[in-house]
mmCIF file of C-alpha atoms in Angstrom:
data_model
loop_
_atom_site.group_PDB
_atom_site.id
_atom_site.type_symbol
_atom_site.label_atom_id
_atom_site.label_comp_id
_atom_site.label_asym_id
_atom_site.label_seq_id
_atom_site.Cartn_x
_atom_site.Cartn_y
_atom_site.Cartn_z
ATOM 1 C CA MET M 1 0.000 0.000 0.000
ATOM 2 C CA ALA M 2 1.568 3.263 -1.105
ATOM 3 C CA LYS M 3 0.684 6.264 1.017
ATOM 4 C CA THR M 4 0.469 9.511 -0.887
ATOM 5 C CA HIS M 5 -1.545 11.267 1.804
ATOM 6 C CA GLU M 6 -1.697 10.624 5.531
ATOM 7 C CA ILE M 7 -5.213 10.676 6.941
ATOM 8 C CA GLY M 8 -5.559 13.590 9.317
ATOM 9 C CA ARG M 9 -8.077 15.375 11.507
ATOM 10 C CA ASP M 10 -9.345 17.527 8.598
ATOM 11 C CA ASP M 11 -10.128 14.559 6.339
ATOM 12 C CA SER M 12 -13.465 12.920 5.737
ATOM 13 C CA TRP M 13 -13.879 9.213 4.971
ATOM 14 C CA GLU M 14 -16.091 6.197 5.526
ATOM 15 C CA GLY M 15 -15.522 2.502 5.203
ATOM 16 C CA VAL M 16 -15.813 -0.988 6.640
ATOM 17 C CA VAL M 17 -13.631 -2.362 9.441
ATOM 18 C CA THR M 18 -11.483 -5.256 8.193
ATOM 19 C CA ARG M 19 -9.226 -5.723 11.244
ATOM 20 C CA THR M 20 -8.819 -4.493 14.830
ATOM 21 C CA SER M 21 -5.546 -4.402 16.739
ATOM 22 C CA ARG M 22 -3.877 -2.823 19.739
ATOM 23 C CA GLY M 23 -0.370 -2.453 21.038
ATOM 24 C CA MET M 24 1.953 -0.750 23.478
ATOM 25 C CA LEU M 25 4.064 1.102 20.943
ATOM 26 C CA ASP M 26 5.938 3.190 23.501
ATOM 27 C CA GLY M 27 5.973 0.582 26.249
ATOM 28 C CA SER M 28 3.631 2.384 28.611
ATOM 29 C CA ASN M 29 0.448 3.394 26.736
ATOM 30 C CA MET M 30 -2.027 1.121 24.960
ATOM 31 C CA TYR M 31 -2.987 2.300 21.467
ATOM 32 C CA HIS M 32 -6.049 0.987 19.581
ATOM 33 C CA PHE M 33 -6.193 0.683 15.794
ATOM 34 C CA VAL M 34 -8.598 -0.441 13.097
ATOM 35 C CA GLU M 35 -7.910 -1.206 9.483
ATOM 36 C CA VAL M 36 -10.655 0.242 7.299
ATOM 37 C CA ARG M 37 -11.471 -0.581 3.668
ATOM 38 C CA LEU M 38 -12.616 2.668 2.040
ATOM 39 C CA ALA M 39 -15.214 2.969 -0.738
ATOM 40 C CA ASP M 40 -12.497 3.412 -3.392
ATOM 41 C CA GLY M 41 -10.887 0.109 -2.375
ATOM 42 C CA ALA M 42 -7.973 1.633 -0.459
ATOM 43 C CA SER M 43 -7.153 0.316 2.986
ATOM 44 C CA VAL M 44 -6.013 2.569 5.846
ATOM 45 C CA LYS M 45 -4.941 1.934 9.432
ATOM 46 C CA VAL M 46 -6.477 4.457 11.838
ATOM 47 C CA ARG M 47 -5.864 5.040 15.537
ATOM 48 C CA ILE M 48 -9.091 5.335 17.545
ATOM 49 C CA GLY M 49 -10.139 5.624 21.168
ATOM 50 C CA ARG M 50 -10.540 2.623 23.456
ATOM 51 C CA ARG M 51 -14.275 3.157 24.017
ATOM 52 C CA LEU M 52 -15.049 3.024 20.274
ATOM 53 C CA TRP M 53 -12.559 0.182 19.689
ATOM 54 C CA LYS M 54 -14.344 -2.023 22.246
ATOM 55 C CA THR M 55 -17.674 -1.638 20.381
ATOM 56 C CA LEU M 56 -16.330 -2.507 16.917
ATOM 57 C CA ALA M 57 -16.240 -5.816 15.095
ATOM 58 C CA VAL M 58 -15.044 -6.764 11.619
ATOM 59 C CA GLY M 59 -17.714 -5.678 9.135
ATOM 60 C CA ASP M 60 -18.874 -2.612 11.088
ATOM 61 C CA ARG M 61 -19.084 0.687 9.228
ATOM 62 C CA LEU M 62 -17.036 3.683 10.417
ATOM 63 C CA VAL M 63 -17.587 7.305 9.387
ATOM 64 C CA LYS M 64 -15.166 10.190 9.897
ATOM 65 C CA ARG M 65 -16.124 13.820 9.289
ATOM 66 C CA PRO M 66 -13.694 16.796 9.245
ATOM 67 C CA ASP M 67 -12.631 17.977 12.719
ATOM 68 C CA ALA M 68 -14.495 15.124 14.424
ATOM 69 C CA ASP M 69 -13.612 11.680 15.751
ATOM 70 C CA PRO M 70 -14.672 8.557 13.826
ATOM 71 C CA TYR M 71 -17.991 7.037 14.833
ATOM 72 C CA LYS M 72 -19.835 3.785 14.237
ATOM 73 C CA ALA M 73 -22.558 4.124 11.608
#
């Protein structure tokens, strides 16, 4: 997957969760991620909050609007 643009806070996207993961990247904090398949077929890995991560399963739809956190649709 070639990244020409990093997804940021000002971006808008929606897609389907294909994978969930978590890890202690810095050794002291737990980070939660989902891999999302976008409508155009691209796949992106996005960091999300623990509360949302715990409610998601593979196949769930996520929506992200500019200047807002992703939410389950």
